[in-house]
Amino acid sequence: MRIGIDARELTGQPTGVGRVLAGLLEVWPEDDEIILYAQKPVPSQFLAGGHRRNIVAGSHMPGAIWEQTVLPSRLRRDDVEALFSPAYGMPAAAPCGVVVGMHDCACAATPWEFGWRERKRRQWAARNAAKHAKYLLTGSHFSAHEIRRWYGVRRERIVVAKYGIGKDFGVADVDNVARVRERYALDSSSVLFVGTPLVRRNLAALSRAIDEIRSILPDVGLYGVGPETKRVGSVNNLRWLGYVPEEDLAAVYNAATVVAYPSTYEGFGFPVLEALACGTPVVASAAGSLPEIFAGKAWLVDDRHEQWVEALGTLLKDANERQRRIDKAQPWALAQTWDATGRVVHRLLRDASQENGNYSR
């Protein structure tokens, strides 16, 4: 089968959607012909194994226009049988069946997160995908419910497949952990947040909890990893490390005492899974998809100040409690592979390849 993939999320600084695509490519059957379409060259590791090639076109074009003009033209020219588009949108005039990754409905549920142009673009893209994609792939039943709620998509077109852990996440070498401690000036007692610092990630509440904890544990450091935004500057006791290269990220997780993920709306929560796989306990919000996926694995708390202070304070002070939680959660996290999800996506694309153009609900 000749499969096209919108691979833009593999270029630049990949975040959650890039995680999904990278994980699926790790387990993709070698007998498929894969064409990775992007506006920049994809890293060479994604072209290894099987029949894969990278087509780069429209590098100076806005991404939304590229998706609607260059991509469908190339799909038609290359006689692609099915397209996997991992990032919420798809060409309105796709010449083949399409499977779209829709990992949450943030543009509808939390529209204040985005500037008006970006909000309108995302909302149009999601509505277009909800109308025309053969299937919508998502990582949690919470997100599936959100897709039905906001876009009225029939249940049979929404497929839930739990996401997995990347092969690079696990216990890091002691020397590598020492290296990143020095490189990023990490305190020996630390709380780490990983992700884009959106309003719904609730960093202000985390900051207030750390302020109270520091009255008892003054040496605790609070660190953030992810893309820079103006919102970071409003949290005074948070030292933002910026985007950490993939080769350092697992060691940074290992170096942290606790990982905090106070998100109030989440479709999956890769940082929680990655931290647990690296052997670092996690305190996370009991919101969105997080209870569905991480109940009994992370320490889930309601959005109340005293609960965050208790959970973080306990794990920072009590090494035995940290180890008890990791002994329970880490084996589970490491067992969350991409194999089953890969089989699901491959089946969906094979089914979508029978479509001649777009699907309408």
Short mmCIF file of N, CA, C and O in Angstrom, two decimals, residues 181-304:
data_model
loop_
_atom_site.label_atom_id
_atom_site.label_comp_id
_atom_site.label_asym_id
_atom_site.label_seq_id
_atom_site.Cartn_x
_atom_site.Cartn_y
_atom_site.Cartn_z
N ARG A 181 22.33 17.72 34.76
CA ARG A 181 22.25 18.55 35.97
C ARG A 181 23.17 19.75 35.86
O ARG A 181 22.79 20.89 36.17
N GLU A 182 24.37 19.50 35.39
CA GLU A 182 25.34 20.58 35.24
C GLU A 182 24.95 21.51 34.09
O GLU A 182 25.00 22.74 34.23
N ARG A 183 24.55 20.94 32.97
CA ARG A 183 24.23 21.75 31.80
C ARG A 183 23.07 22.71 32.06
O ARG A 183 23.10 23.87 31.64
N TYR A 184 22.03 22.23 32.77
CA TYR A 184 20.84 23.04 32.99
C TYR A 184 20.76 23.60 34.41
O TYR A 184 19.75 24.22 34.77
N ALA A 185 21.82 23.41 35.20
CA ALA A 185 21.90 23.93 36.57
C ALA A 185 20.68 23.51 37.39
O ALA A 185 19.99 24.34 37.99
N LEU A 186 20.40 22.21 37.41
CA LEU A 186 19.24 21.67 38.11
C LEU A 186 19.57 21.44 39.58
O LEU A 186 20.59 20.84 39.91
N ASP A 187 18.69 21.88 40.46
CA ASP A 187 18.86 21.63 41.89
C ASP A 187 18.68 20.15 42.20
O ASP A 187 18.00 19.42 41.47
N SER A 188 19.27 19.72 43.31
CA SER A 188 19.15 18.31 43.69
C SER A 188 17.74 17.95 44.11
O SER A 188 17.32 16.80 44.02
N SER A 189 16.97 18.93 44.60
CA SER A 189 15.56 18.73 44.93
C SER A 189 14.75 19.62 43.99
O SER A 189 14.86 20.84 44.03
N SER A 190 13.95 18.98 43.11
CA SER A 190 13.33 19.78 42.05
C SER A 190 11.98 19.23 41.64
O SER A 190 11.71 18.03 41.73
N VAL A 191 11.13 20.14 41.18
CA VAL A 191 9.84 19.81 40.57
C VAL A 191 9.93 20.28 39.12
O VAL A 191 10.32 21.41 38.83
N LEU A 192 9.54 19.38 38.20
CA LEU A 192 9.68 19.64 36.77
C LEU A 192 8.31 19.61 36.10
O LEU A 192 7.51 18.71 36.33
N PHE A 193 8.08 20.61 35.24
CA PHE A 193 6.93 20.60 34.33
C PHE A 193 7.45 20.50 32.91
O PHE A 193 8.41 21.20 32.55
N VAL A 194 6.82 19.65 32.09
CA VAL A 194 7.19 19.52 30.68
C VAL A 194 5.94 19.73 29.84
O VAL A 194 4.91 19.09 30.06
N GLY A 195 6.03 20.64 28.86
CA GLY A 195 4.90 20.89 27.97
C GLY A 195 4.85 22.34 27.55
O GLY A 195 5.62 23.17 28.01
N THR A 196 3.93 22.63 26.66
CA THR A 196 3.70 24.02 26.25
C THR A 196 2.98 24.73 27.38
O THR A 196 1.96 24.23 27.87
N PRO A 197 3.45 25.89 27.83
CA PRO A 197 2.84 26.56 29.00
C PRO A 197 1.57 27.30 28.65
O PRO A 197 1.48 28.53 28.75
N LEU A 198 0.53 26.55 28.28
CA LEU A 198 -0.76 27.12 27.97
C LEU A 198 -1.50 27.48 29.26
O LEU A 198 -1.16 27.00 30.34
N VAL A 199 -2.54 28.29 29.13
CA VAL A 199 -3.33 28.69 30.31
C VAL A 199 -3.88 27.45 31.01
O VAL A 199 -3.86 27.35 32.24
N ARG A 200 -4.38 26.48 30.23
CA ARG A 200 -4.99 25.29 30.82
C ARG A 200 -3.99 24.39 31.53
O ARG A 200 -4.38 23.49 32.26
N ARG A 201 -2.71 24.62 31.32
CA ARG A 201 -1.69 23.84 32.02
C ARG A 201 -1.51 24.33 33.46
O ARG A 201 -0.82 23.70 34.27
N ASN A 202 -2.10 25.48 33.80
CA ASN A 202 -2.30 25.87 35.20
C ASN A 202 -0.99 26.05 35.98
O ASN A 202 -0.88 25.67 37.15
N LEU A 203 0.02 26.63 35.32
CA LEU A 203 1.31 26.81 35.98
C LEU A 203 1.25 27.80 37.14
O LEU A 203 2.06 27.71 38.07
N ALA A 204 0.32 28.73 37.09
CA ALA A 204 0.19 29.67 38.20
C ALA A 204 -0.16 28.95 39.50
O ALA A 204 0.37 29.27 40.57
N ALA A 205 -1.06 27.95 39.42
CA ALA A 205 -1.43 27.18 40.61
C ALA A 205 -0.24 26.37 41.11
O ALA A 205 -0.01 26.25 42.33
N LEU A 206 0.53 25.79 40.18
CA LEU A 206 1.73 25.05 40.58
C LEU A 206 2.73 25.97 41.26
O LEU A 206 3.34 25.60 42.28
N SER A 207 2.89 27.16 40.73
CA SER A 207 3.81 28.13 41.33
C SER A 207 3.41 28.48 42.76
O SER A 207 4.26 28.56 43.66
N ARG A 208 2.11 28.68 43.00
CA ARG A 208 1.65 29.00 44.35
C ARG A 208 1.92 27.85 45.31
O ARG A 208 2.31 28.07 46.48
N ALA A 209 1.73 26.61 44.85
CA ALA A 209 2.00 25.46 45.71
C ALA A 209 3.49 25.39 46.06
O ALA A 209 3.85 25.11 47.22
N ILE A 210 4.35 25.66 45.11
CA ILE A 210 5.80 25.63 45.37
C ILE A 210 6.18 26.74 46.35
O ILE A 210 7.04 26.54 47.23
N ASP A 211 5.56 27.90 46.23
CA ASP A 211 5.84 28.98 47.19
C ASP A 211 5.57 28.53 48.62
O ASP A 211 6.36 28.80 49.53
N GLU A 212 4.46 27.83 48.83
CA GLU A 212 4.14 27.36 50.19
C GLU A 212 5.10 26.26 50.62
O GLU A 212 5.56 26.24 51.77
N ILE A 213 5.42 25.35 49.73
CA ILE A 213 6.34 24.26 50.07
C ILE A 213 7.70 24.80 50.44
O ILE A 213 8.39 24.27 51.33
N ARG A 214 8.12 25.87 49.81
CA ARG A 214 9.45 26.44 50.10
C ARG A 214 9.55 27.03 51.50
O ARG A 214 10.66 27.26 51.99
N SER A 215 8.42 27.28 52.16
CA SER A 215 8.49 27.73 53.55
C SER A 215 9.01 26.62 54.46
O SER A 215 9.53 26.89 55.56
N ILE A 216 8.91 25.36 54.00
CA ILE A 216 9.40 24.21 54.74
C ILE A 216 10.65 23.62 54.09
O ILE A 216 11.60 23.22 54.77
N LEU A 217 10.67 23.61 52.74
CA LEU A 217 11.79 23.07 51.98
C LEU A 217 12.34 24.17 51.07
O LEU A 217 12.02 24.24 49.87
N PRO A 218 13.15 25.06 51.62
CA PRO A 218 13.56 26.25 50.85
C PRO A 218 14.44 25.98 49.64
O PRO A 218 14.58 26.86 48.78
N ASP A 219 15.01 24.79 49.55
CA ASP A 219 15.94 24.52 48.45
C ASP A 219 15.29 23.89 47.22
O ASP A 219 15.99 23.53 46.26
N VAL A 220 13.97 23.76 47.22
CA VAL A 220 13.28 23.13 46.09
C VAL A 220 13.28 24.08 44.89
O VAL A 220 12.94 25.26 45.01
N GLY A 221 13.67 23.54 43.73
CA GLY A 221 13.63 24.32 42.50
C GLY A 221 12.45 23.91 41.64
O GLY A 221 12.08 22.73 41.58
N LEU A 222 11.85 24.86 40.93
CA LEU A 222 10.75 24.60 40.01
C LEU A 222 11.23 24.93 38.60
O LEU A 222 11.68 26.05 38.32
N TYR A 223 11.15 23.94 37.70
CA TYR A 223 11.68 24.08 36.34
C TYR A 223 10.62 23.74 35.32
O TYR A 223 9.74 22.90 35.57
N GLY A 224 10.73 24.38 34.16
CA GLY A 224 9.83 24.08 33.05
C GLY A 224 10.60 23.79 31.78
O GLY A 224 11.65 24.40 31.52
N VAL A 225 10.10 22.85 31.00
CA VAL A 225 10.70 22.48 29.72
C VAL A 225 9.62 22.57 28.65
O VAL A 225 8.53 22.02 28.82
N GLY A 226 9.92 23.26 27.57
CA GLY A 226 8.97 23.37 26.47
C GLY A 226 9.18 24.65 25.70
O GLY A 226 10.10 25.42 25.99
N PRO A 227 8.35 24.90 24.69
CA PRO A 227 8.49 26.12 23.90
C PRO A 227 8.31 27.37 24.74
O PRO A 227 7.50 27.39 25.68
N GLU A 228 9.06 28.39 24.44
CA GLU A 228 8.95 29.66 25.15
C GLU A 228 7.66 30.37 24.75
O GLU A 228 7.28 30.40 23.58
N THR A 229 6.95 30.94 25.72
CA THR A 229 5.84 31.84 25.42
C THR A 229 5.86 32.97 26.44
O THR A 229 6.53 32.90 27.47
N LYS A 230 5.11 34.02 26.15
CA LYS A 230 5.05 35.16 27.07
C LYS A 230 4.44 34.77 28.41
O LYS A 230 4.69 35.41 29.42
N ARG A 231 3.63 33.70 28.42
CA ARG A 231 2.96 33.30 29.66
C ARG A 231 3.95 32.88 30.74
O ARG A 231 3.69 32.99 31.92
N VAL A 232 5.10 32.36 30.34
CA VAL A 232 6.07 31.88 31.32
C VAL A 232 6.54 33.01 32.22
O VAL A 232 6.76 32.83 33.42
N GLY A 233 6.67 34.20 31.65
CA GLY A 233 7.17 35.32 32.43
C GLY A 233 6.29 35.73 33.59
O GLY A 233 6.73 36.43 34.49
N SER A 234 5.03 35.30 33.60
CA SER A 234 4.12 35.68 34.68
C SER A 234 4.24 34.78 35.90
O SER A 234 3.60 35.01 36.91
N VAL A 235 5.06 33.72 35.82
CA VAL A 235 5.25 32.80 36.94
C VAL A 235 6.65 33.04 37.50
O VAL A 235 7.65 32.60 36.94
N ASN A 236 6.73 33.74 38.63
CA ASN A 236 8.01 34.29 39.09
C ASN A 236 9.00 33.24 39.59
O ASN A 236 10.20 33.40 39.42
N ASN A 237 8.53 32.17 40.23
CA ASN A 237 9.46 31.22 40.83
C ASN A 237 9.76 30.02 39.93
O ASN A 237 10.32 29.03 40.37
N LEU A 238 9.38 30.11 38.66
CA LEU A 238 9.62 29.05 37.70
C LEU A 238 10.80 29.41 36.80
O LEU A 238 10.81 30.47 36.18
N ARG A 239 11.81 28.54 36.76
CA ARG A 239 12.93 28.77 35.83
C ARG A 239 12.68 27.95 34.57
O ARG A 239 12.67 26.73 34.62
N TRP A 240 12.46 28.66 33.46
CA TRP A 240 12.10 28.00 32.21
C TRP A 240 13.35 27.64 31.43
O TRP A 240 14.17 28.51 31.12
N LEU A 241 13.51 26.35 31.13
CA LEU A 241 14.70 25.87 30.44
C LEU A 241 14.57 25.93 28.92
O LEU A 241 15.55 25.70 28.21
N GLY A 242 13.36 26.23 28.43
CA GLY A 242 13.15 26.25 26.99
C GLY A 242 13.00 24.84 26.44
O GLY A 242 12.75 23.88 27.17
N TYR A 243 13.15 24.72 25.14
CA TYR A 243 13.00 23.42 24.48
C TYR A 243 14.28 22.61 24.68
O TYR A 243 15.36 23.03 24.28
N VAL A 244 14.16 21.47 25.34
CA VAL A 244 15.31 20.60 25.61
C VAL A 244 15.43 19.58 24.48
O VAL A 244 14.45 18.92 24.12
N PRO A 245 16.61 19.42 23.89
CA PRO A 245 16.78 18.44 22.80
C PRO A 245 16.39 17.04 23.26
O PRO A 245 16.52 16.68 24.43
N GLU A 246 15.91 16.24 22.30
CA GLU A 246 15.46 14.89 22.61
C GLU A 246 16.55 14.06 23.29
O GLU A 246 16.26 13.25 24.17
N GLU A 247 17.80 14.27 22.92
CA GLU A 247 18.88 13.47 23.51
C GLU A 247 19.11 13.79 24.98
O GLU A 247 19.77 13.03 25.69
N ASP A 248 18.56 14.91 25.47
CA ASP A 248 18.71 15.29 26.88
C ASP A 248 17.44 15.05 27.70
O ASP A 248 17.51 15.01 28.94
N LEU A 249 16.30 14.92 27.04
CA LEU A 249 15.04 14.98 27.77
C LEU A 249 14.87 13.85 28.78
O LEU A 249 14.45 14.08 29.92
N ALA A 250 15.18 12.61 28.39
CA ALA A 250 15.02 11.50 29.34
C ALA A 250 15.88 11.71 30.57
O ALA A 250 15.46 11.43 31.70
N ALA A 251 17.11 12.20 30.39
CA ALA A 251 17.99 12.44 31.54
C ALA A 251 17.45 13.57 32.41
O ALA A 251 17.60 13.54 33.64
N VAL A 252 16.82 14.58 31.81
CA VAL A 252 16.21 15.65 32.60
C VAL A 252 15.07 15.12 33.45
O VAL A 252 14.93 15.46 34.63
N TYR A 253 14.23 14.25 32.86
CA TYR A 253 13.19 13.59 33.66
C TYR A 253 13.83 12.83 34.83
O TYR A 253 13.35 12.87 35.97
N ASN A 254 14.88 12.08 34.54
CA ASN A 254 15.56 11.30 35.58
C ASN A 254 16.13 12.18 36.68
O ASN A 254 16.17 11.78 37.85
N ALA A 255 16.58 13.37 36.31
CA ALA A 255 17.21 14.27 37.28
C ALA A 255 16.20 14.91 38.23
O ALA A 255 16.56 15.33 39.33
N ALA A 256 14.94 15.00 37.81
CA ALA A 256 13.92 15.64 38.64
C ALA A 256 13.53 14.76 39.82
O ALA A 256 13.54 13.52 39.73
N THR A 257 13.18 15.38 40.93
CA THR A 257 12.66 14.64 42.09
C THR A 257 11.21 14.24 41.85
O THR A 257 10.81 13.11 42.13
N VAL A 258 10.43 15.18 41.33
CA VAL A 258 9.01 14.97 41.05
C VAL A 258 8.67 15.70 39.75
O VAL A 258 9.22 16.78 39.49
N VAL A 259 7.79 15.13 38.96
CA VAL A 259 7.23 15.82 37.80
C VAL A 259 5.80 16.23 38.15
O VAL A 259 5.04 15.43 38.70
N ALA A 260 5.46 17.47 37.84
CA ALA A 260 4.11 17.99 38.09
C ALA A 260 3.43 18.28 36.76
O ALA A 260 4.04 18.87 35.86
N TYR A 261 2.17 17.89 36.66
CA TYR A 261 1.42 18.13 35.42
C TYR A 261 0.02 18.61 35.80
O TYR A 261 -0.94 17.83 35.86
N PRO A 262 -0.12 19.92 36.05
CA PRO A 262 -1.39 20.45 36.56
C PRO A 262 -2.40 20.83 35.49
O PRO A 262 -3.23 21.73 35.70
N SER A 263 -2.39 20.15 34.36
CA SER A 263 -3.27 20.50 33.24
C SER A 263 -4.74 20.26 33.59
O SER A 263 -5.10 19.21 34.13
N THR A 264 -5.59 21.20 33.23
CA THR A 264 -7.02 21.07 33.52
C THR A 264 -7.81 20.57 32.32
O THR A 264 -9.02 20.31 32.43
N TYR A 265 -7.16 20.43 31.16
CA TYR A 265 -7.81 19.87 29.96
C TYR A 265 -6.74 19.16 29.16
O TYR A 265 -5.80 19.80 28.67
N GLU A 266 -6.86 17.85 29.02
CA GLU A 266 -5.78 17.08 28.40
C GLU A 266 -6.35 15.88 27.66
O GLU A 266 -7.18 15.15 28.19
N GLY A 267 -5.85 15.67 26.43
CA GLY A 267 -6.32 14.56 25.62
C GLY A 267 -5.57 13.26 25.88
O GLY A 267 -6.10 12.18 25.65
N PHE A 268 -4.32 13.37 26.35
CA PHE A 268 -3.55 12.17 26.69
C PHE A 268 -2.58 12.44 27.84
O PHE A 268 -2.75 11.92 28.92
N GLY A 269 -1.54 13.22 27.62
CA GLY A 269 -0.59 13.52 28.69
C GLY A 269 0.74 12.81 28.56
O GLY A 269 1.15 12.07 29.46
N PHE A 270 1.44 13.00 27.43
CA PHE A 270 2.72 12.34 27.22
C PHE A 270 3.74 12.60 28.34
O PHE A 270 4.47 11.67 28.73
N PRO A 271 3.86 13.82 28.87
CA PRO A 271 4.87 14.03 29.91
C PRO A 271 4.67 13.14 31.13
O PRO A 271 5.65 12.74 31.78
N VAL A 272 3.43 12.81 31.45
CA VAL A 272 3.18 11.92 32.60
C VAL A 272 3.73 10.53 32.30
O VAL A 272 4.45 9.93 33.12
N LEU A 273 3.42 10.00 31.13
CA LEU A 273 3.90 8.67 30.75
C LEU A 273 5.43 8.65 30.66
O LEU A 273 6.07 7.69 31.15
N GLU A 274 6.01 9.66 30.07
CA GLU A 274 7.47 9.71 29.90
C GLU A 274 8.18 9.77 31.26
O GLU A 274 9.19 9.08 31.48
N ALA A 275 7.66 10.59 32.17
CA ALA A 275 8.27 10.70 33.50
C ALA A 275 8.21 9.37 34.24
O ALA A 275 9.20 8.93 34.85
N LEU A 276 7.05 8.71 34.21
CA LEU A 276 6.91 7.43 34.90
C LEU A 276 7.86 6.39 34.31
O LEU A 276 8.46 5.60 35.04
N ALA A 277 8.01 6.38 32.99
CA ALA A 277 8.93 5.44 32.35
C ALA A 277 10.37 5.71 32.77
O ALA A 277 11.18 4.78 32.85
N CYS A 278 10.68 6.96 33.06
CA CYS A 278 12.03 7.33 33.48
C CYS A 278 12.27 7.13 34.98
O CYS A 278 13.37 7.39 35.48
N GLY A 279 11.26 6.68 35.70
CA GLY A 279 11.43 6.41 37.12
C GLY A 279 11.27 7.63 38.01
O GLY A 279 11.82 7.66 39.11
N THR A 280 10.48 8.61 37.57
CA THR A 280 10.23 9.81 38.37
C THR A 280 8.74 9.87 38.69
O THR A 280 7.91 9.79 37.77
N PRO A 281 8.37 10.00 39.97
CA PRO A 281 6.94 10.04 40.31
C PRO A 281 6.29 11.32 39.81
O PRO A 281 6.95 12.34 39.62
N VAL A 282 4.97 11.25 39.59
CA VAL A 282 4.23 12.36 38.99
C VAL A 282 3.04 12.72 39.85
O VAL A 282 2.30 11.84 40.32
N VAL A 283 2.85 14.03 40.03
CA VAL A 283 1.60 14.56 40.57
C VAL A 283 0.90 15.25 39.41
O VAL A 283 1.49 16.11 38.74
N ALA A 284 -0.36 14.88 39.15
CA ALA A 284 -1.08 15.42 38.00
C ALA A 284 -2.52 15.74 38.40
O ALA A 284 -3.04 15.23 39.39
N SER A 285 -3.15 16.58 37.60
CA SER A 285 -4.54 16.93 37.83
C SER A 285 -5.46 15.75 37.53
O SER A 285 -5.24 15.01 36.58
N ALA A 286 -6.49 15.62 38.32
CA ALA A 286 -7.53 14.62 38.05
C ALA A 286 -8.54 15.24 37.10
O ALA A 286 -9.70 15.48 37.44
N ALA A 287 -8.08 15.54 35.87
CA ALA A 287 -8.91 16.27 34.90
C ALA A 287 -8.68 15.70 33.51
O ALA A 287 -7.65 15.09 33.22
N GLY A 288 -9.65 15.92 32.62
CA GLY A 288 -9.51 15.48 31.24
C GLY A 288 -9.32 13.97 31.17
O GLY A 288 -9.98 13.19 31.85
N SER A 289 -8.36 13.56 30.34
CA SER A 289 -8.09 12.14 30.15
C SER A 289 -7.18 11.55 31.21
O SER A 289 -6.97 10.33 31.25
N LEU A 290 -6.60 12.38 32.08
CA LEU A 290 -5.54 11.90 32.98
C LEU A 290 -6.02 10.81 33.94
O LEU A 290 -5.30 9.82 34.13
N PRO A 291 -7.21 10.92 34.56
CA PRO A 291 -7.66 9.79 35.40
C PRO A 291 -7.88 8.51 34.61
O PRO A 291 -7.59 7.41 35.10
N GLU A 292 -8.40 8.63 33.39
CA GLU A 292 -8.64 7.45 32.55
C GLU A 292 -7.36 6.68 32.30
O GLU A 292 -7.35 5.45 32.33
N ILE A 293 -6.27 7.38 32.06
CA ILE A 293 -5.02 6.73 31.65
C ILE A 293 -4.10 6.46 32.83
O ILE A 293 -3.43 5.42 32.88
N PHE A 294 -4.06 7.37 33.81
CA PHE A 294 -3.01 7.31 34.82
C PHE A 294 -3.51 7.05 36.25
O PHE A 294 -2.73 7.15 37.20
N ALA A 295 -4.78 6.71 36.41
CA ALA A 295 -5.27 6.37 37.75
C ALA A 295 -4.47 5.19 38.31
O ALA A 295 -4.26 4.19 37.64
N GLY A 296 -4.01 5.33 39.55
CA GLY A 296 -3.21 4.29 40.17
C GLY A 296 -1.75 4.32 39.78
O GLY A 296 -0.95 3.53 40.30
N LYS A 297 -1.38 5.20 38.85
CA LYS A 297 0.02 5.30 38.40
C LYS A 297 0.64 6.63 38.83
O LYS A 297 1.69 6.67 39.45
N ALA A 298 -0.03 7.73 38.49
CA ALA A 298 0.38 9.05 38.98
C ALA A 298 -0.46 9.39 40.22
O ALA A 298 -1.53 8.80 40.45
N TRP A 299 0.03 10.34 41.00
CA TRP A 299 -0.74 10.84 42.15
C TRP A 299 -1.66 11.92 41.60
O TRP A 299 -1.23 13.02 41.27
N LEU A 300 -2.95 11.62 41.47
CA LEU A 300 -3.91 12.54 40.88
C LEU A 300 -4.59 13.35 41.98
O LEU A 300 -5.04 12.80 42.99
N VAL A 301 -4.67 14.66 41.75
CA VAL A 301 -5.26 15.56 42.76
C VAL A 301 -6.29 16.46 42.09
O VAL A 301 -6.19 16.76 40.89
N ASP A 302 -7.27 16.90 42.87
CA ASP A 302 -8.23 17.88 42.39
C ASP A 302 -7.56 19.24 42.29
O ASP A 302 -6.46 19.46 42.80
N ASP A 303 -8.23 20.15 41.65
CA ASP A 303 -7.67 21.48 41.44
C ASP A 303 -7.84 22.34 42.70
O ASP A 303 -8.48 23.38 42.68
N ARG A 304 -7.22 21.84 43.80
CA ARG A 304 -7.26 22.58 45.06
C ARG A 304 -5.85 22.75 45.59
O ARG A 304 -5.05 21.80 45.59
#
